[in-house]
PDB file of C-alpha atoms in Angstrom:
ATOM      1  CA  MET X   3      16.285 -22.879  -7.621  1.00 46.00           C
ATOM      2  CA  MET X   4      14.099 -20.707  -9.829  1.00 50.00           C
ATOM      3  CA  LEU X   5      13.174 -18.423  -6.914  1.00 50.00           C
ATOM      4  CA  ASP X   6      16.839 -17.630  -6.340  1.00 52.00           C
ATOM      5  CA  ASP X   7      16.679 -15.355  -9.404  1.00 75.00           C
ATOM      6  CA  PHE X   8      15.678 -11.845  -8.282  1.00 75.00           C
ATOM      7  CA  MET X   9      13.936 -11.139 -11.615  1.00 81.00           C
ATOM      8  CA  THR X  10      11.760 -14.235 -11.206  1.00 84.00           C
ATOM      9  CA  ARG X  11      10.786 -13.165  -7.693  1.00 86.00           C
ATOM     10  CA  ALA X  12      10.066  -9.651  -8.940  1.00 86.00           C
ATOM     11  CA  ALA X  13       7.888 -10.959 -11.782  1.00 87.00           C
ATOM     12  CA  LEU X  14       5.924 -13.209  -9.430  1.00 88.00           C
ATOM     13  CA  ALA X  15       5.472 -10.319  -6.990  1.00 88.00           C
ATOM     14  CA  GLY X  16       4.208  -8.036  -9.747  1.00 88.00           C
ATOM     15  CA  ILE X  17       1.800 -10.647 -11.087  1.00 90.00           C
ATOM     16  CA  GLY X  18       0.427 -11.452  -7.630  1.00 89.00           C
ATOM     17  CA  THR X  19      -0.113  -7.796  -6.823  1.00 89.00           C
ATOM     18  CA  ALA X  20      -1.735  -7.124 -10.198  1.00 90.00           C
ATOM     19  CA  LEU X  21      -4.147 -10.051  -9.857  1.00 89.00           C
ATOM     20  CA  ALA X  22      -5.313  -8.801  -6.461  1.00 88.00           C
ATOM     21  CA  ALA X  23      -5.474  -5.108  -7.327  1.00 89.00           C
ATOM     22  CA  ALA X  24      -7.212  -5.154 -10.727  1.00 87.00           C
ATOM     23  CA  PRO X  25     -10.593  -6.753  -9.850  1.00 87.00           C
ATOM     24  CA  LEU X  26     -10.749  -4.682  -6.675  1.00 89.00           C
ATOM     25  CA  GLY X  27      -9.888  -1.635  -8.775  1.00 89.00           C
ATOM     26  CA  CYS X  28     -13.080  -2.156 -10.763  1.00 90.00           C
ATOM     27  CA  PHE X  29     -15.089  -1.481  -7.602  1.00 89.00           C
ATOM     28  CA  VAL X  30     -12.901   1.550  -6.868  1.00 86.00           C
ATOM     29  CA  VAL X  31     -13.742   2.891 -10.349  1.00 87.00           C
ATOM     30  CA  TRP X  32     -17.452   2.054 -10.138  1.00 87.00           C
ATOM     31  CA  ARG X  33     -17.787   3.631  -6.697  1.00 82.00           C
ATOM     32  CA  ARG X  34     -15.545   6.611  -7.557  1.00 79.00           C
ATOM     33  CA  MET X  35     -13.289   5.754  -4.592  1.00 76.00           C
ATOM     34  CA  ALA X  36      -9.930   6.807  -6.029  1.00 72.00           C
ATOM     35  CA  TYR X  37      -9.147   9.169  -3.168  1.00 72.00           C
ATOM     36  CA  PHE X  38     -10.219   6.461  -0.732  1.00 74.00           C
ATOM     37  CA  GLY X  39      -7.446   4.261  -2.075  1.00 74.00           C
ATOM     38  CA  ASP X  40      -4.987   7.133  -1.736  1.00 75.00           C
ATOM     39  CA  ALA X  41      -5.878   7.707   1.912  1.00 77.00           C
ATOM     40  CA  THR X  42      -5.483   4.017   2.732  1.00 79.00           C
ATOM     41  CA  ALA X  43      -2.172   3.746   0.876  1.00 79.00           C
ATOM     42  CA  HIS X  44      -0.710   6.865   2.468  1.00 79.00           C
ATOM     43  CA  ALA X  45      -1.697   5.616   5.922  1.00 80.00           C
ATOM     44  CA  ALA X  46       0.446   2.538   5.312  1.00 81.00           C
ATOM     45  CA  ILE X  47       3.559   4.725   5.655  1.00 80.00           C
ATOM     46  CA  LEU X  48       2.468   5.577   9.196  1.00 82.00           C
ATOM     47  CA  GLY X  49       1.980   1.861   9.802  1.00 82.00           C
ATOM     48  CA  ILE X  50       5.511   1.160   8.584  1.00 81.00           C
ATOM     49  CA  ALA X  51       6.924   3.781  10.963  1.00 79.00           C
ATOM     50  CA  LEU X  52       5.057   2.219  13.889  1.00 81.00           C
ATOM     51  CA  SER X  53       6.216  -1.269  12.876  1.00 80.00           C
ATOM     52  CA  LEU X  54       9.849  -0.208  12.801  1.00 78.00           C
ATOM     53  CA  ALA X  55       9.532   1.604  16.136  1.00 77.00           C
ATOM     54  CA  LEU X  56       7.910  -1.416  17.823  1.00 78.00           C
ATOM     55  CA  ASN X  57       9.988  -4.109  16.060  1.00 79.00           C
ATOM     56  CA  LEU X  58       6.900  -5.583  14.422  1.00 78.00           C
ATOM     57  CA  PRO X  59       6.588  -7.068  10.909  1.00 79.00           C
ATOM     58  CA  ILE X  60       6.147  -4.257   8.392  1.00 77.00           C
ATOM     59  CA  PHE X  61       3.252  -6.033   6.688  1.00 78.00           C
ATOM     60  CA  ALA X  62       1.349  -6.263   9.978  1.00 81.00           C
ATOM     61  CA  GLY X  63       1.788  -2.580  10.810  1.00 81.00           C
ATOM     62  CA  ALA X  64       0.857  -1.430   7.315  1.00 81.00           C
ATOM     63  CA  LEU X  65      -2.236  -3.662   7.307  1.00 82.00           C
ATOM     64  CA  VAL X  66      -3.487  -2.583  10.736  1.00 84.00           C
ATOM     65  CA  VAL X  67      -3.052   1.150  10.094  1.00 83.00           C
ATOM     66  CA  ALA X  68      -4.520   0.846   6.575  1.00 81.00           C
ATOM     67  CA  LEU X  69      -7.554  -0.916   8.049  1.00 82.00           C
ATOM     68  CA  CYS X  70      -7.906   1.780  10.723  1.00 82.00           C
ATOM     69  CA  MET X  71      -7.669   4.522   8.108  1.00 79.00           C
ATOM     70  CA  ALA X  72     -10.179   2.857   5.798  1.00 75.00           C
ATOM     71  CA  THR X  73     -12.628   2.381   8.683  1.00 77.00           C
ATOM     72  CA  LEU X  74     -12.144   5.981   9.824  1.00 77.00           C
ATOM     73  CA  VAL X  75     -12.759   7.300   6.319  1.00 73.00           C
ATOM     74  CA  THR X  76     -15.927   5.229   5.995  1.00 70.00           C
ATOM     75  CA  ALA X  77     -17.184   6.589   9.332  1.00 73.00           C
ATOM     76  CA  LEU X  78     -16.384  10.251   8.636  1.00 70.00           C
ATOM     77  CA  VAL X  79     -17.510  10.630   5.028  1.00 64.00           C
ATOM     78  CA  GLY X  80     -20.983  12.101   4.812  1.00 58.00           C
ATOM     79  CA  ARG X  81     -20.998  13.720   8.275  1.00 59.00           C
ATOM     80  CA  GLY X  82     -21.261  17.326   7.236  1.00 54.00           C
ATOM     81  CA  ARG X  83     -18.068  17.439   5.181  1.00 58.00           C
ATOM     82  CA  GLY X  84     -17.496  16.554   1.555  1.00 60.00           C
ATOM     83  CA  ALA X  85     -15.913  13.198   0.864  1.00 63.00           C
ATOM     84  CA  ASP X  86     -13.075  14.777  -1.134  1.00 67.00           C
ATOM     85  CA  THR X  87     -12.248  17.123   1.768  1.00 74.00           C
ATOM     86  CA  VAL X  88     -12.183  14.365   4.396  1.00 73.00           C
ATOM     87  CA  LEU X  89     -10.142  12.050   2.191  1.00 74.00           C
ATOM     88  CA  GLY X  90      -7.692  14.793   1.213  1.00 75.00           C
ATOM     89  CA  VAL X  91      -7.064  15.804   4.824  1.00 79.00           C
ATOM     90  CA  LEU X  92      -6.639  12.226   6.071  1.00 77.00           C
ATOM     91  CA  ALA X  93      -4.497  11.041   3.154  1.00 77.00           C
ATOM     92  CA  HIS X  94      -1.921  13.787   3.334  1.00 80.00           C
ATOM     93  CA  SER X  95      -1.947  13.968   7.125  1.00 83.00           C
ATOM     94  CA  ALA X  96      -1.256  10.235   7.442  1.00 79.00           C
ATOM     95  CA  LEU X  97       1.575  10.446   4.906  1.00 79.00           C
ATOM     96  CA  ALA X  98       3.117  13.453   6.658  1.00 84.00           C
ATOM     97  CA  PHE X  99       2.910  11.862  10.130  1.00 82.00           C
ATOM     98  CA  GLY X 100       4.385   8.652   8.730  1.00 79.00           C
ATOM     99  CA  LEU X 101       7.361  10.418   7.150  1.00 78.00           C
ATOM    100  CA  VAL X 102       7.960  12.497  10.282  1.00 82.00           C
ATOM    101  CA  GLY X 103       7.721   9.355  12.415  1.00 77.00           C
ATOM    102  CA  VAL X 104      10.308   7.574  10.267  1.00 74.00           C
ATOM    103  CA  SER X 105      12.705  10.512  10.711  1.00 75.00           C
ATOM    104  CA  PHE X 106      12.605  10.051  14.508  1.00 75.00           C
ATOM    105  CA  LEU X 107      13.680   6.425  14.398  1.00 71.00           C
ATOM    106  CA  GLN X 108      17.150   6.039  15.841  1.00 69.00           C
ATOM    107  CA  GLY X 109      19.479   3.250  14.751  1.00 64.00           C
ATOM    108  CA  VAL X 110      17.067   2.047  12.050  1.00 61.00           C
ATOM    109  CA  ARG X 111      18.166   2.287   8.434  1.00 64.00           C
ATOM    110  CA  VAL X 112      15.075   3.109   6.388  1.00 62.00           C
ATOM    111  CA  ASP X 113      14.860   3.598   2.639  1.00 66.00           C
ATOM    112  CA  VAL X 114      11.846   5.912   2.521  1.00 67.00           C
ATOM    113  CA  MET X 115      11.903   6.066  -1.291  1.00 73.00           C
ATOM    114  CA  ALA X 116      11.443   2.279  -1.454  1.00 74.00           C
ATOM    115  CA  PHE X 117       8.218   2.552   0.538  1.00 74.00           C
ATOM    116  CA  LEU X 118       6.988   5.556  -1.442  1.00 76.00           C
ATOM    117  CA  PHE X 119       7.715   4.192  -4.934  1.00 77.00           C
ATOM    118  CA  GLY X 120       8.264   0.484  -4.320  1.00 77.00           C
ATOM    119  CA  ASP X 121      11.318  -1.770  -4.519  1.00 80.00           C
ATOM    120  CA  ILE X 122      10.109  -4.854  -6.354  1.00 82.00           C
ATOM    121  CA  LEU X 123      13.639  -6.015  -7.189  1.00 79.00           C
ATOM    122  CA  SER X 124      14.384  -6.611  -3.498  1.00 81.00           C
ATOM    123  CA  VAL X 125      11.390  -8.897  -2.931  1.00 83.00           C
ATOM    124  CA  SER X 126      12.352 -11.987  -0.922  1.00 82.00           C
ATOM    125  CA  ARG X 127      10.784 -15.433  -0.749  1.00 84.00           C
ATOM    126  CA  GLY X 128       9.033 -14.388   2.457  1.00 84.00           C
ATOM    127  CA  ASP X 129       7.651 -11.300   0.729  1.00 83.00           C
ATOM    128  CA  LEU X 130       6.361 -13.523  -2.075  1.00 87.00           C
ATOM    129  CA  GLY X 131       4.502 -15.659   0.452  1.00 87.00           C
ATOM    130  CA  ILE X 132       2.860 -12.558   1.933  1.00 85.00           C
ATOM    131  CA  ILE X 133       1.987 -11.097  -1.482  1.00 88.00           C
ATOM    132  CA  TRP X 134       0.451 -14.280  -2.876  1.00 91.00           C
ATOM    133  CA  GLY X 135      -1.265 -15.098   0.417  1.00 90.00           C
ATOM    134  CA  GLY X 136      -2.810 -11.628   0.483  1.00 87.00           C
ATOM    135  CA  ALA X 137      -3.760 -11.880  -3.190  1.00 89.00           C
ATOM    136  CA  ALA X 138      -5.454 -15.239  -2.615  1.00 91.00           C
ATOM    137  CA  LEU X 139      -7.365 -13.811   0.358  1.00 90.00           C
ATOM    138  CA  VAL X 140      -8.552 -10.783  -1.620  1.00 90.00           C
ATOM    139  CA  LEU X 141      -9.570 -12.811  -4.662  1.00 91.00           C
ATOM    140  CA  ALA X 142     -11.426 -15.334  -2.504  1.00 91.00           C
ATOM    141  CA  LEU X 143     -13.210 -12.537  -0.650  1.00 89.00           C
ATOM    142  CA  VAL X 144     -14.223 -10.731  -3.846  1.00 90.00           C
ATOM    143  CA  ALA X 145     -15.370 -13.984  -5.500  1.00 90.00           C
ATOM    144  CA  TRP X 146     -17.391 -14.955  -2.424  1.00 91.00           C
ATOM    145  CA  ARG X 147     -19.144 -11.584  -2.148  1.00 88.00           C
ATOM    146  CA  TRP X 148     -19.155 -10.674  -5.854  1.00 90.00           C
ATOM    147  CA  THR X 149     -22.938 -10.574  -6.386  1.00 89.00           C
ATOM    148  CA  ALA X 150     -23.597  -8.744  -3.130  1.00 90.00           C
ATOM    149  CA  LEU X 151     -20.756  -6.261  -3.716  1.00 90.00           C
ATOM    150  CA  LEU X 152     -21.940  -5.599  -7.259  1.00 90.00           C
ATOM    151  CA  THR X 153     -25.579  -5.114  -6.248  1.00 90.00           C
ATOM    152  CA  ALA X 154     -24.641  -2.786  -3.386  1.00 88.00           C
ATOM    153  CA  THR X 155     -22.405  -0.801  -5.749  1.00 87.00           C
ATOM    154  CA  LEU X 156     -24.923  -0.408  -8.577  1.00 85.00           C
ATOM    155  CA  ASP X 157     -28.116   0.094  -6.550  1.00 85.00           C
ATOM    156  CA  PRO X 158     -28.041   0.262  -2.731  1.00 84.00           C
ATOM    157  CA  ASP X 159     -31.863   0.377  -2.554  1.00 84.00           C
ATOM    158  CA  LEU X 160     -32.158  -2.825  -4.599  1.00 85.00           C
ATOM    159  CA  ALA X 161     -29.494  -4.376  -2.372  1.00 84.00           C
ATOM    160  CA  ARG X 162     -31.545  -3.615   0.745  1.00 88.00           C
ATOM    161  CA  ALA X 163     -34.648  -5.056  -0.907  1.00 87.00           C
ATOM    162  CA  ASP X 164     -32.682  -8.257  -1.552  1.00 84.00           C
ATOM    163  CA  GLY X 165     -31.580  -8.425   2.084  1.00 85.00           C
ATOM    164  CA  ILE X 166     -28.060  -7.151   1.401  1.00 87.00           C
ATOM    165  CA  ASP X 167     -26.601  -4.582   3.781  1.00 86.00           C
ATOM    166  CA  PRO X 168     -24.676  -2.009   1.666  1.00 85.00           C
ATOM    167  CA  LYS X 169     -22.665  -0.904   4.717  1.00 82.00           C
ATOM    168  CA  ARG X 170     -21.506  -4.453   5.346  1.00 85.00           C
ATOM    169  CA  GLU X 171     -20.430  -4.834   1.731  1.00 85.00           C
ATOM    170  CA  GLU X 172     -18.601  -1.516   1.949  1.00 82.00           C
ATOM    171  CA  LEU X 173     -16.757  -2.814   5.018  1.00 82.00           C
ATOM    172  CA  ILE X 174     -15.772  -5.988   3.135  1.00 85.00           C
ATOM    173  CA  LEU X 175     -14.481  -3.860   0.276  1.00 86.00           C
ATOM    174  CA  THR X 176     -12.579  -1.733   2.788  1.00 82.00           C
ATOM    175  CA  ILE X 177     -10.890  -4.795   4.300  1.00 84.00           C
ATOM    176  CA  ALA X 178      -9.920  -6.105   0.858  1.00 87.00           C
ATOM    177  CA  LEU X 179      -8.520  -2.721  -0.118  1.00 85.00           C
ATOM    178  CA  ALA X 180      -6.424  -2.535   3.048  1.00 83.00           C
ATOM    179  CA  VAL X 181      -4.980  -6.002   2.369  1.00 86.00           C
ATOM    180  CA  VAL X 182      -4.056  -5.007  -1.200  1.00 87.00           C
ATOM    181  CA  VAL X 183      -2.352  -1.854   0.060  1.00 84.00           C
ATOM    182  CA  ALA X 184      -0.366  -3.816   2.654  1.00 82.00           C
ATOM    183  CA  VAL X 185       0.887  -6.411   0.157  1.00 83.00           C
ATOM    184  CA  ALA X 186       1.488  -3.930  -2.684  1.00 83.00           C
ATOM    185  CA  ILE X 187       3.541  -1.357  -0.795  1.00 82.00           C
ATOM    186  CA  LYS X 188       6.728  -3.403  -1.241  1.00 77.00           C
ATOM    187  CA  VAL X 189       6.098  -3.768  -4.984  1.00 80.00           C
ATOM    188  CA  ILE X 190       4.661  -0.469  -6.165  1.00 81.00           C
ATOM    189  CA  GLY X 191       4.983   1.945  -3.213  1.00 79.00           C
ATOM    190  CA  ALA X 192       2.445   3.995  -1.288  1.00 77.00           C
ATOM    191  CA  LEU X 193       2.283   6.819  -3.831  1.00 75.00           C
ATOM    192  CA  LEU X 194       1.580   4.542  -6.795  1.00 81.00           C
ATOM    193  CA  ILE X 195      -0.779   1.901  -5.375  1.00 83.00           C
ATOM    194  CA  THR X 196      -3.907   3.800  -6.402  1.00 81.00           C
ATOM    195  CA  ALA X 197      -2.641   3.970  -9.975  1.00 84.00           C
ATOM    196  CA  LEU X 198      -2.328   0.176 -10.063  1.00 85.00           C
ATOM    197  CA  LEU X 199      -5.885  -0.089  -8.751  1.00 87.00           C
ATOM    198  CA  ILE X 200      -7.485   2.404 -11.116  1.00 89.00           C
ATOM    199  CA  ILE X 201      -5.621   2.410 -14.429  1.00 91.00           C
ATOM    200  CA  PRO X 202      -6.093  -1.265 -15.430  1.00 92.00           C
ATOM    201  CA  ALA X 203      -9.782  -1.101 -14.478  1.00 91.00           C
ATOM    202  CA  ALA X 204     -10.291   2.115 -16.445  1.00 91.00           C
ATOM    203  CA  SER X 205      -8.394   0.614 -19.397  1.00 92.00           C
ATOM    204  CA  ALA X 206     -10.618  -2.477 -19.382  1.00 92.00           C
ATOM    205  CA  ARG X 207     -13.899  -0.579 -19.489  1.00 89.00           C
ATOM    206  CA  PRO X 208     -14.070  -0.019 -23.310  1.00 88.00           C
ATOM    207  CA  PHE X 209     -13.507  -3.737 -23.964  1.00 89.00           C
ATOM    208  CA  ALA X 210     -16.011  -5.155 -21.465  1.00 85.00           C
ATOM    209  CA  ARG X 211     -19.742  -5.717 -21.784  1.00 87.00           C
ATOM    210  CA  THR X 212     -20.288  -7.151 -18.302  1.00 90.00           C
ATOM    211  CA  PRO X 213     -18.805  -6.397 -14.870  1.00 90.00           C
ATOM    212  CA  GLU X 214     -17.272  -9.875 -14.749  1.00 91.00           C
ATOM    213  CA  ALA X 215     -15.594  -9.349 -18.111  1.00 92.00           C
ATOM    214  CA  MET X 216     -14.265  -5.982 -16.973  1.00 92.00           C
ATOM    215  CA  ALA X 217     -12.705  -7.551 -13.874  1.00 92.00           C
ATOM    216  CA  MET X 218     -11.026 -10.312 -15.881  1.00 93.00           C
ATOM    217  CA  ILE X 219      -9.768  -7.944 -18.592  1.00 93.00           C
ATOM    218  CA  ALA X 220      -8.481  -5.552 -15.916  1.00 93.00           C
ATOM    219  CA  ALA X 221      -6.562  -8.413 -14.303  1.00 92.00           C
ATOM    220  CA  ALA X 222      -5.038  -9.410 -17.645  1.00 93.00           C
ATOM    221  CA  LEU X 223      -4.044  -5.811 -18.419  1.00 93.00           C
ATOM    222  CA  ALA X 224      -2.567  -5.340 -14.927  1.00 92.00           C
ATOM    223  CA  VAL X 225      -0.465  -8.499 -15.268  1.00 93.00           C
ATOM    224  CA  GLY X 226       0.682  -7.381 -18.723  1.00 93.00           C
ATOM    225  CA  ALA X 227       1.603  -3.921 -17.408  1.00 92.00           C
ATOM    226  CA  ALA X 228       3.521  -5.425 -14.475  1.00 90.00           C
ATOM    227  CA  TRP X 229       5.491  -7.710 -16.785  1.00 92.00           C
ATOM    228  CA  ALA X 230       6.133  -5.021 -19.422  1.00 92.00           C
ATOM    229  CA  GLY X 231       7.090  -2.452 -16.795  1.00 91.00           C
ATOM    230  CA  LEU X 232       9.500  -4.857 -15.127  1.00 90.00           C
ATOM    231  CA  ARG X 233      11.187  -5.752 -18.427  1.00 90.00           C
ATOM    232  CA  ALA X 234      11.377  -2.097 -19.508  1.00 91.00           C
ATOM    233  CA  SER X 235      12.811  -1.099 -16.143  1.00 89.00           C
ATOM    234  CA  TYR X 236      15.507  -3.754 -16.427  1.00 86.00           C
ATOM    235  CA  ALA X 237      16.375  -2.758 -20.001  1.00 88.00           C
ATOM    236  CA  LEU X 238      16.306   1.019 -19.462  1.00 89.00           C
ATOM    237  CA  ASP X 239      17.603   1.087 -15.856  1.00 87.00           C
ATOM    238  CA  THR X 240      14.585   3.077 -14.631  1.00 88.00           C
ATOM    239  CA  PRO X 241      12.707   2.901 -11.291  1.00 86.00           C
ATOM    240  CA  THR X 242      10.592  -0.242 -11.476  1.00 86.00           C
ATOM    241  CA  GLY X 243       7.420   0.891  -9.669  1.00 85.00           C
ATOM    242  CA  PRO X 244       6.965   4.068 -11.724  1.00 88.00           C
ATOM    243  CA  THR X 245       7.828   2.159 -14.908  1.00 91.00           C
ATOM    244  CA  ILE X 246       5.018  -0.333 -14.212  1.00 90.00           C
ATOM    245  CA  VAL X 247       2.613   2.574 -13.795  1.00 90.00           C
ATOM    246  CA  CYS X 248       3.906   4.091 -17.060  1.00 92.00           C
ATOM    247  CA  ALA X 249       3.177   0.795 -18.818  1.00 93.00           C
ATOM    248  CA  SER X 250      -0.341   0.880 -17.352  1.00 92.00           C
ATOM    249  CA  ALA X 251      -0.781   4.458 -18.579  1.00 93.00           C
ATOM    250  CA  ILE X 252       0.259   3.451 -22.108  1.00 94.00           C
ATOM    251  CA  LEU X 253      -2.361   0.690 -22.063  1.00 92.00           C
ATOM    252  CA  PHE X 254      -4.952   3.210 -20.872  1.00 93.00           C
ATOM    253  CA  ALA X 255      -4.037   5.585 -23.710  1.00 93.00           C
ATOM    254  CA  ALA X 256      -4.391   2.740 -26.216  1.00 92.00           C
ATOM    255  CA  SER X 257      -7.788   1.735 -24.815  1.00 92.00           C
ATOM    256  CA  SER X 258      -8.949   5.368 -24.933  1.00 91.00           C
ATOM    257  CA  VAL X 259      -7.930   5.612 -28.592  1.00 91.00           C
ATOM    258  CA  TYR X 260      -9.774   2.373 -29.292  1.00 87.00           C
ATOM    259  CA  ALA X 261     -12.901   3.650 -27.539  1.00 85.00           C
ATOM    260  CA  GLY X 262     -12.759   6.931 -29.481  1.00 84.00           C
ATOM    261  CA  VAL X 263     -12.341   5.196 -32.847  1.00 85.00           C
ATOM    262  CA  ARG X 264     -15.160   2.748 -32.078  1.00 82.00           C
ATOM    263  CA  ALA X 265     -17.500   5.596 -31.064  1.00 78.00           C
ATOM    264  CA  ARG X 266     -16.700   7.505 -34.247  1.00 82.00           C
ATOM    265  CA  LEU X 267     -17.313   4.462 -36.442  1.00 79.00           C
ATOM    266  CA  ARG X 268     -20.655   3.814 -34.749  1.00 80.00           C
ATOM    267  CA  SER X 269     -21.751   7.412 -35.298  1.00 77.00           C
ATOM    268  CA  GLN X 270     -21.126   7.252 -39.038  1.00 71.00           C
TER     269      GLN X 270
END
């Protein structure tokens, strides 16, 4: 069977994660929510610790705690403290409590590095089902609410005038982000998830003239980075998650050079 090959499973896992993360990453870039993604991803480590302690599925624990963190961040930001302060405190606190919690687990063999930086080569068929199921859910949710999400992102006042509740759309975005974090933690790791969200979207910006085009280009770049990073990791014997992010960074550098050259040519 094709899925018996660990490289095939890894490639499918990377592609599924990239397809879910890239369009959502466009909203993270447009809303300047990078630290929000960090806080949600770091909270997933605490969810993993709770899952292992309670003998629950890791995906379920990571998803529930990521959702709780995302909701908490949404509630606290803007209440007398700067968003960067609240997000910084919550992100690093959740990561620290998660790592400390893992250290207390007795009789449970835990590879903390795999959860921090990903372990895509150990993805199983069951993991693939979770990843692609989560990706399908996120893509369906974003497609269903695309116009409302975009309007609420670009102009909340216009959204209200059109009968769209910006807070509701923010909650939908929060749920989608938590799902992406939960499915991506096995592939890319808690410390690198935000990079997979942001870098492809930022790389796509110079090539896109519409938000829809940016989302599609970001998805294509994310899939390309996942594939290139996986192949490079196999050839060079490097950590796969960080190598995927390195491939994304190279694409971002290339898009930045392209944008700079295009701007210079237009100014002449």
